[in-house]
Tab-separated table of C-alpha atoms in Angstrom:
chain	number	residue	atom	x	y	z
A	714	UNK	CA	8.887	-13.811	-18.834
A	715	UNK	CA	6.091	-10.791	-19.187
A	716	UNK	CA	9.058	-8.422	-20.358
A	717	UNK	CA	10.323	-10.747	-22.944
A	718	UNK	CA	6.011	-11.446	-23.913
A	719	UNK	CA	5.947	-7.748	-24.459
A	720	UNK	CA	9.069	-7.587	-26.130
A	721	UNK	CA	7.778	-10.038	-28.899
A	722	UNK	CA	4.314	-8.211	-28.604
A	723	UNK	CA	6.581	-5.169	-29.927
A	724	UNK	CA	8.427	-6.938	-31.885
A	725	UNK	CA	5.442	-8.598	-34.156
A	726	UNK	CA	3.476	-5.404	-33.495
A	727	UNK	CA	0.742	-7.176	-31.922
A	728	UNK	CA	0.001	-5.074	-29.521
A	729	UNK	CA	-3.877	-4.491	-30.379
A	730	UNK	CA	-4.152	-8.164	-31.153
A	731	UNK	CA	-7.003	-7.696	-28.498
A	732	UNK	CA	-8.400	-4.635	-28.567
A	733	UNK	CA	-11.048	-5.040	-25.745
A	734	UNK	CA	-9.386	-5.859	-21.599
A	735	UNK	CA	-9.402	-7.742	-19.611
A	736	UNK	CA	-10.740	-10.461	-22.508
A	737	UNK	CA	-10.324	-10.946	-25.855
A	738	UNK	CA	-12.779	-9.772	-28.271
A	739	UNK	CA	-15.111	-11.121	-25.683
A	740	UNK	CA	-13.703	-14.027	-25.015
A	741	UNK	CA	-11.341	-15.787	-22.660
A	742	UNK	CA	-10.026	-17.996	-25.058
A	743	UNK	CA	-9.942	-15.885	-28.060
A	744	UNK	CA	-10.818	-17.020	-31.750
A	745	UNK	CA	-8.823	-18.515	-34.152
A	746	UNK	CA	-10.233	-17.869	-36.988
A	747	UNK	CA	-12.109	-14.367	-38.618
A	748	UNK	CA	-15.149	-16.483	-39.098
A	749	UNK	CA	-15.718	-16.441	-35.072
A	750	UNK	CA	-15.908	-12.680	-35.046
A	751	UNK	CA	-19.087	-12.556	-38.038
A	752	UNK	CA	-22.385	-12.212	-37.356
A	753	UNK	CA	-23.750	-15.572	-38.428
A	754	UNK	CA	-27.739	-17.149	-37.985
A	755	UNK	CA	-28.246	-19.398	-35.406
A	756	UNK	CA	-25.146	-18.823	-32.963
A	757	UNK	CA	-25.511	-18.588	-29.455
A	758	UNK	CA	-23.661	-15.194	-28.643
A	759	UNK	CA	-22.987	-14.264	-25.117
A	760	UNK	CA	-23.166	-10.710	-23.093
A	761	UNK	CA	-19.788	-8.831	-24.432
A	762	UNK	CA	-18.591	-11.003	-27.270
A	763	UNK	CA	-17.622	-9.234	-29.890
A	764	UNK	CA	-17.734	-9.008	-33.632
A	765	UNK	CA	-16.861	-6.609	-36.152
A	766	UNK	CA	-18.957	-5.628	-38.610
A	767	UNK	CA	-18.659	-3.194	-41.506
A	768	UNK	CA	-14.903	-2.352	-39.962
A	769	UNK	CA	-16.490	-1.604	-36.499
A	770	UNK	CA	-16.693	-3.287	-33.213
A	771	UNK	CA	-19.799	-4.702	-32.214
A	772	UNK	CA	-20.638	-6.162	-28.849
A	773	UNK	CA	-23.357	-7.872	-27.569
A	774	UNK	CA	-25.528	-6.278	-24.902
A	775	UNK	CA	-26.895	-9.516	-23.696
A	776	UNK	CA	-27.024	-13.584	-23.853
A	777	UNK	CA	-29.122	-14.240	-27.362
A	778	UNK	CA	-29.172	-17.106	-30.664
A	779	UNK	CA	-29.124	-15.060	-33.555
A	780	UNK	CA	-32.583	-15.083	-36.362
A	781	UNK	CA	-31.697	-15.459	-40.210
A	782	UNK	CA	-31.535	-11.141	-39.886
A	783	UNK	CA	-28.987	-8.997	-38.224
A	784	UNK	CA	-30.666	-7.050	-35.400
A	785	UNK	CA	-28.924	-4.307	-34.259
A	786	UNK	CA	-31.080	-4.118	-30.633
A	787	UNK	CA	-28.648	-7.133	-29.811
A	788	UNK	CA	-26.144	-4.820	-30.363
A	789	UNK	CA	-23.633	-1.563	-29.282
A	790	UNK	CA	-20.766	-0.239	-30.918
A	791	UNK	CA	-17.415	-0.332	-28.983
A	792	UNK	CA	-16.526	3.072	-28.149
A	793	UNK	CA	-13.224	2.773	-26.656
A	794	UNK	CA	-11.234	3.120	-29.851
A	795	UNK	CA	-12.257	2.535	-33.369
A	796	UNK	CA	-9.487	-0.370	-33.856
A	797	UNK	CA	-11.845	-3.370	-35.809
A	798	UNK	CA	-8.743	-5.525	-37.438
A	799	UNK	CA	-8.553	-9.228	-36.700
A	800	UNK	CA	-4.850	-10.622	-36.965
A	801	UNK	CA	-4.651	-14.636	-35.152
A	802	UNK	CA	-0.939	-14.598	-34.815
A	803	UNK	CA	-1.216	-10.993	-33.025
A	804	UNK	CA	-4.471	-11.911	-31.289
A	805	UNK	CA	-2.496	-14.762	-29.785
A	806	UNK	CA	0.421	-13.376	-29.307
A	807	UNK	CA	-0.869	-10.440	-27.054
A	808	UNK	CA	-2.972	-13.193	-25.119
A	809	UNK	CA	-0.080	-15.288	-24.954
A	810	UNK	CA	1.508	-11.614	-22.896
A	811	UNK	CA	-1.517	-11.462	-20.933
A	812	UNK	CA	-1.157	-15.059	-19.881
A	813	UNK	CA	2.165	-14.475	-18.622
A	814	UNK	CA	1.035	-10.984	-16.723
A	815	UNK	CA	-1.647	-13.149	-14.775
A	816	UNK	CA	1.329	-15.938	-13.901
A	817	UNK	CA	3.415	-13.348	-12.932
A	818	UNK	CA	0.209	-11.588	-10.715
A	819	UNK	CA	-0.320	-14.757	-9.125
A	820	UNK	CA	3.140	-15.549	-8.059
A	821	UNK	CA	3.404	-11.852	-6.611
A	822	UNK	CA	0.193	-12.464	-4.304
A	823	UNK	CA	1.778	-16.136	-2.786
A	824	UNK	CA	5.145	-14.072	-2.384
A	825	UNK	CA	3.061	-11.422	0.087
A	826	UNK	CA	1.296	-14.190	1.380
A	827	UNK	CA	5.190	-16.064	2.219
A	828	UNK	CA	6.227	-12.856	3.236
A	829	UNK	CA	3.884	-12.829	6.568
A	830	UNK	CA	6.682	-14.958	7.602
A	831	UNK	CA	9.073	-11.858	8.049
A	832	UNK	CA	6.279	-9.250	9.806
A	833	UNK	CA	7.912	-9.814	12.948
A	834	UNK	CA	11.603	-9.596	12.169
A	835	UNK	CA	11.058	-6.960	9.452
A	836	UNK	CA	8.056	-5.416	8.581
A	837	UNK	CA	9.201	-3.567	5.361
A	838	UNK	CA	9.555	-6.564	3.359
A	839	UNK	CA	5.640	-7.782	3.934
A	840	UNK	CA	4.905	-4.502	3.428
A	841	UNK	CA	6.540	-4.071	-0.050
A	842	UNK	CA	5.754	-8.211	-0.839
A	843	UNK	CA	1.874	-6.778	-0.734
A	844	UNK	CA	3.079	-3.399	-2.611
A	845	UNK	CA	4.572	-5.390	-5.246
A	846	UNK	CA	0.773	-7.163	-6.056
A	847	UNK	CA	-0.630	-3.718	-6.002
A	848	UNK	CA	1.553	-2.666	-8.682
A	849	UNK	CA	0.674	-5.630	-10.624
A	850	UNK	CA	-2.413	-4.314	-10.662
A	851	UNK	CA	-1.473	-0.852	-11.303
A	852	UNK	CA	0.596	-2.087	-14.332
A	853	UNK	CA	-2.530	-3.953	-15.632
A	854	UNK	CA	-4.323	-1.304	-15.658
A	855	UNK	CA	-2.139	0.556	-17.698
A	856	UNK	CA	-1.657	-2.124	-20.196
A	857	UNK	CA	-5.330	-1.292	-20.382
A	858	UNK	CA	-4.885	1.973	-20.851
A	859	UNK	CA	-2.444	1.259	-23.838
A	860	UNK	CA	-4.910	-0.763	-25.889
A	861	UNK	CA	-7.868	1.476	-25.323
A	862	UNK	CA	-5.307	4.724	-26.304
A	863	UNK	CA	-4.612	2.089	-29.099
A	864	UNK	CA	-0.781	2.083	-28.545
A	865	UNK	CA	0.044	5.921	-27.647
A	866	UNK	CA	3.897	6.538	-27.606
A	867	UNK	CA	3.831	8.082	-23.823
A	868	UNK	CA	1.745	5.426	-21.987
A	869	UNK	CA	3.880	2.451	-23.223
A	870	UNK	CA	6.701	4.385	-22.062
A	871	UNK	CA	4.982	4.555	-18.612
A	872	UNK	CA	4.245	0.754	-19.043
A	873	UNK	CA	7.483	0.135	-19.730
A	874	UNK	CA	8.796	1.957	-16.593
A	875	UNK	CA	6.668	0.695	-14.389
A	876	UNK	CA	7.694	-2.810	-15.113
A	877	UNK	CA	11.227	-1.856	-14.293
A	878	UNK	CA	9.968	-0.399	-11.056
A	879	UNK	CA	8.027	-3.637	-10.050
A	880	UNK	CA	11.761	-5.372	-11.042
A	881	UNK	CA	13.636	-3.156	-8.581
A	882	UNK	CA	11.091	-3.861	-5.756
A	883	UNK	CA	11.192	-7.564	-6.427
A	884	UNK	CA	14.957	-7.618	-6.302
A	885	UNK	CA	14.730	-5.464	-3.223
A	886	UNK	CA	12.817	-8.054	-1.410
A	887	UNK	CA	15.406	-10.616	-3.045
A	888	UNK	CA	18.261	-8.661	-1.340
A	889	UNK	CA	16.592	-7.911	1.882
A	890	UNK	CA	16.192	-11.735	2.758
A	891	UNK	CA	19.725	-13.040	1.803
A	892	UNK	CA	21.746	-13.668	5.080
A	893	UNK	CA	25.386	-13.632	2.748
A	894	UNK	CA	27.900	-11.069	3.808
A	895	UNK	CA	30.159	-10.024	1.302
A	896	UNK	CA	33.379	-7.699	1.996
A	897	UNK	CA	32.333	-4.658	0.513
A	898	UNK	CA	34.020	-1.018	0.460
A	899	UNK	CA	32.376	1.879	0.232
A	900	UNK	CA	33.401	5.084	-1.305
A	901	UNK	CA	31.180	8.243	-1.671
A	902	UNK	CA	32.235	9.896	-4.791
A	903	UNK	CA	31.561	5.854	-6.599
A	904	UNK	CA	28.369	5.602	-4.761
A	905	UNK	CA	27.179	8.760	-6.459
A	906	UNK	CA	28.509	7.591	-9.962
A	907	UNK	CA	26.617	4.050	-9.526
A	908	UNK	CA	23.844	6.094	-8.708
A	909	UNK	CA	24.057	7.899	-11.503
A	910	UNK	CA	24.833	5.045	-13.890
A	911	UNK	CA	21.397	3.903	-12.893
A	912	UNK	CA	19.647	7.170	-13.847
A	913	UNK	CA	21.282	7.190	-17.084
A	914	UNK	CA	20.086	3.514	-18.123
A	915	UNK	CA	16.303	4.277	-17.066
A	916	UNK	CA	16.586	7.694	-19.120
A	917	UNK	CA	18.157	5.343	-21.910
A	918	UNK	CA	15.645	2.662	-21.687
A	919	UNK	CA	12.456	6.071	-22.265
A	920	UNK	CA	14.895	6.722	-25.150
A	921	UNK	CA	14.853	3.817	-26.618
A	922	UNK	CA	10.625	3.356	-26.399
A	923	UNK	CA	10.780	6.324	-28.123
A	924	UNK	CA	12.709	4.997	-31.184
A	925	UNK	CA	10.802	2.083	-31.380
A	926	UNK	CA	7.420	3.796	-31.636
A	927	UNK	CA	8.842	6.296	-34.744
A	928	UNK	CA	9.890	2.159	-36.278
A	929	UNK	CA	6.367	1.712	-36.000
A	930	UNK	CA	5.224	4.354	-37.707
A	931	UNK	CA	7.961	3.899	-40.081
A	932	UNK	CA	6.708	0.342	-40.693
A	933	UNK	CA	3.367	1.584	-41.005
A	934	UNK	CA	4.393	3.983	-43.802
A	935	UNK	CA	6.916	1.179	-45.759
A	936	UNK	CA	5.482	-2.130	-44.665
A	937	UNK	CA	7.194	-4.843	-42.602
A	938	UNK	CA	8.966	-6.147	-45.689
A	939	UNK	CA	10.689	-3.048	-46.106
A	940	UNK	CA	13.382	-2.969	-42.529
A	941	UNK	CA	15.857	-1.670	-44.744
A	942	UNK	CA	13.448	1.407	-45.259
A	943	UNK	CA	12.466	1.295	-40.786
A	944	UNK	CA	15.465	3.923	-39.980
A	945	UNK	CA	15.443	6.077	-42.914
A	946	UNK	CA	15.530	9.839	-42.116
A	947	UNK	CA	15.519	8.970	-38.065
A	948	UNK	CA	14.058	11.140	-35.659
A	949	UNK	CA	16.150	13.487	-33.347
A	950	UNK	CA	15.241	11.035	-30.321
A	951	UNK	CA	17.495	7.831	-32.682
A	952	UNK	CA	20.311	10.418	-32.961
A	953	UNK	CA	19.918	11.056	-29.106
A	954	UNK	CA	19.431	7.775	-27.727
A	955	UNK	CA	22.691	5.949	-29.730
A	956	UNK	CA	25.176	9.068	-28.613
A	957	UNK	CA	23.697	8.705	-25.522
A	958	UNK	CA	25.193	5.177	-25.233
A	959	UNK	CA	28.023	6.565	-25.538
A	960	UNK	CA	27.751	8.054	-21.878
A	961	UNK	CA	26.524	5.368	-20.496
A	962	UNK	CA	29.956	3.170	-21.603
A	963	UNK	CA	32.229	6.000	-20.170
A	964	UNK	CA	30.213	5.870	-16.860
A	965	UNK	CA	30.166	2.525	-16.159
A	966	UNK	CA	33.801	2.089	-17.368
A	967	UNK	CA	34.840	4.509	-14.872
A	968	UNK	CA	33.134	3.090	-12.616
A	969	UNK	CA	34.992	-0.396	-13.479
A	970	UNK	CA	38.305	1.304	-13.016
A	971	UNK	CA	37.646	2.779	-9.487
A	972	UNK	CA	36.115	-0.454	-8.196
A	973	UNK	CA	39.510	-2.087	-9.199
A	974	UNK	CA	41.810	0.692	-8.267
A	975	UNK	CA	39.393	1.310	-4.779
A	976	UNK	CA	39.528	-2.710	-3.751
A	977	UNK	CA	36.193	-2.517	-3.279
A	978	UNK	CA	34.843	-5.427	-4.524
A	979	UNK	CA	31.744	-4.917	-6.466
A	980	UNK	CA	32.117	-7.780	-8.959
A	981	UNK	CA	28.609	-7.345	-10.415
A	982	UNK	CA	30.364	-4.339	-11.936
A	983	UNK	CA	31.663	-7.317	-14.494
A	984	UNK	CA	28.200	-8.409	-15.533
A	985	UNK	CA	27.267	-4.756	-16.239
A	986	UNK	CA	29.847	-4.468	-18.479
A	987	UNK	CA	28.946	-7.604	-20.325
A	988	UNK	CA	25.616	-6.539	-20.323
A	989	UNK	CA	26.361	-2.882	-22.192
A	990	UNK	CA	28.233	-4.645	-24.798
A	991	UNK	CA	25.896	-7.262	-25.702
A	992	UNK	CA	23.569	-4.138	-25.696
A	993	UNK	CA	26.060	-2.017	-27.715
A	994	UNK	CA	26.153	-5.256	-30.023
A	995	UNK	CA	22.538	-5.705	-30.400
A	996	UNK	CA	21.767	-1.946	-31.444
A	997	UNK	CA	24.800	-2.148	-34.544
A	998	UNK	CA	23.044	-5.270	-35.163
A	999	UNK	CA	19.620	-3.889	-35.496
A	1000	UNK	CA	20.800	-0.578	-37.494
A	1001	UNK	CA	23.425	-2.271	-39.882
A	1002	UNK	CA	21.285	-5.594	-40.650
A	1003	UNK	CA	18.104	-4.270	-40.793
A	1004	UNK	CA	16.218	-5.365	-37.737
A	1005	UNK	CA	17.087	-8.986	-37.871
A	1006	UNK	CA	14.376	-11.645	-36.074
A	1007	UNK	CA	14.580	-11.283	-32.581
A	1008	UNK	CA	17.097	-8.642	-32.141
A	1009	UNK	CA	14.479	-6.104	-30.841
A	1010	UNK	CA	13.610	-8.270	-27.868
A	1011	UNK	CA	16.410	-9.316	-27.448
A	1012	UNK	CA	18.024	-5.192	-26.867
A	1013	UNK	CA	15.101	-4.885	-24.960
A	1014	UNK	CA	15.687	-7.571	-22.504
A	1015	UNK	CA	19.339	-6.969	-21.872
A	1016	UNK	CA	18.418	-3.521	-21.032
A	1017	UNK	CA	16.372	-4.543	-18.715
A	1018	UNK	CA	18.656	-7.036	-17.129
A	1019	UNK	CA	21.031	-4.302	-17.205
A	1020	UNK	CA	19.062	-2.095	-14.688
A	1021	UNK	CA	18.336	-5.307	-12.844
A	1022	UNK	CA	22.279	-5.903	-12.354
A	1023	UNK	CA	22.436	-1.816	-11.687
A	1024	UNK	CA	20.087	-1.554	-9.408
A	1025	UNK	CA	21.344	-4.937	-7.051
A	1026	UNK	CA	24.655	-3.070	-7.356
A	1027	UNK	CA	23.346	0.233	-5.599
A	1028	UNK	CA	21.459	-2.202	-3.165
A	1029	UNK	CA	25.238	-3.230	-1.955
A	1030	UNK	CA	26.583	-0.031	-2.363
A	1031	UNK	CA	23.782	1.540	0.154
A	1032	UNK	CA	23.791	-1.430	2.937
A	1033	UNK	CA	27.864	-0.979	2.841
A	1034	UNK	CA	27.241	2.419	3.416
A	1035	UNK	CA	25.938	1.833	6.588
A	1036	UNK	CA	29.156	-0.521	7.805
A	1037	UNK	CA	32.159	1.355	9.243
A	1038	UNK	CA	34.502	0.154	6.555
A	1039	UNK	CA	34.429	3.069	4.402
A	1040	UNK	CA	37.332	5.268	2.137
């Protein structure tokens, strides 16, 4: 649910809809209308609400009711970025996100509690269970970072990764307390290549945050009525990341055939496949019908579902590795 927040956050480029954190323009209910963020006599303000004023943001240094004159001693500028634009449907989208990041940080910290359960039978997974509400934190921090750097290119790619990472522990956990056995082969040389398949989606999925920031500037440059306009003259990195798919389809189809010819019985192998041509799909559909609504979550979350369904699929690849039933 945060991923596909943030993918709409991207999509409706909402991403400083709140430029202050952890709040929202001060508040934790944000406004709904531009008249909540002008000075006005006779309003109570509170310490660290904000308004903007002359295209700057202004917070409030302490609890006061506001005279029939603006006085600045009630005052400081916001010096984290110089960002002062008030949009409702992006202010509420992006605290719509943040809602979802907090559900998704409280759920992690009852899993480590639940996982106390396991401390004596295995350690590891009450150890990554509290790990995993670390990195919730980590990863809130950085979606910190990203507002106060006021959306810079490399630090939504890290926020980006690191909610993959976060994925991969979660599903590690998921896969370390499931008591199914399933007859599994394993074979070195298609170990390696799932491996490897893995790599090559992660490297995909920087790629592809890279395309989408040069559509933002691109929007910023045409306007968002102009998608037809989004892809003109692409960068090197759009040239890059749709060859690279390319790659990624010959991997995993070799991969298919060798499960298949091998008998070894990784049938997740399917869904990947699924999942790479919905993905495939979703990228013509983007480039040859101009960004249509929803189709940039929408590539976004099947890529991430596709490194979810990778990742479970080395998971069974390294525990059979372990077994004595091996080619």
């Amino acid at each position: 649910m945060v991923i596909v927040a943030g993918a709409v956050v991207r999509m409706t480029g909402s991403g400083m809809g709140c430029p202050d954190w952890p709040k929202c323009f001060g508040y934790y209910i944000p406004p709904t209308d531009a008249s909540e963020l002008q000075w006005q006599p006779n309003r109570n303000f509170e310490s660290g609400q904000v308004i903007i004023v002359n295209e700057t943001l202004q917070v409030a240094t302490k609890n006061f009711t506001t005279t029939d004159t603006f006085n600045k001693n009630n005052w400081e500028p916001y010096t984290k970025h110089n960002y002062a634009i008030f949009n409702v449907w992006h202010t509420w989208i992006e605290y719509i996100n943040r809602l979802f990041g907090a559900l998704a940080g409280f759920a992690t910290l009852l899993l480590a509690v639940a996982s106390f359960s396991y401390w004596k039978k295995k350690k590891s997974i009450t150890i990554l269970s509290c790990l995993v509400v670390f990195s919730m934190g980590f990863q809130a921090w950085l979606g910190a970072t990203v507002v106060y750097s006021v959306l810079e290119p490399v630090k939504i790619t890290v926020h980006m990764v690191m909610a993959l990472v976060i994925l991969a522990m979660l599903l590690y956990i998921i896969f370390s307390t499931r008591s199914k056995n399933h007859q599994f082969k394993y074979n070195k040389t298609t170990s390696l290549l799932i491996i490897t398949a893995l790599a090559l989606t992660l490297i995909q999925v920087v790629l592809g945050t890279q395309v989408r920031q040069f559509v933002d500037h691109q929007i910023d440059s045409v306007g968002e009525l102009n998608k037809h306009l989004w892809l003109q003259n692409p960068s090197l990195q759009f040239y890059f990341h749709r060859s690279f798919s390319i790659l990624i389809i010959l991997t995993n189809g070799f991969i298919a055939y060798r499960i298949h010819k091998l008998n070894l019985g990784y049938s997740k192998i399917k869904w990947v496949l699924l999942l790479i041509v919905l993905e495939g799909l979703s990228g013509i559909i983007m480039y040859y019908a101009d960004f249509p609504f929803t189709s940039q979550p929408i590539h976004l979350i099947l890529a991430s579902l596709l490194f979810c369904v990778q990742f479970y699929l080395v998971l069974e690849n390294l525990k059979v590795n372990n077994s004595p039933k091996t080619l």
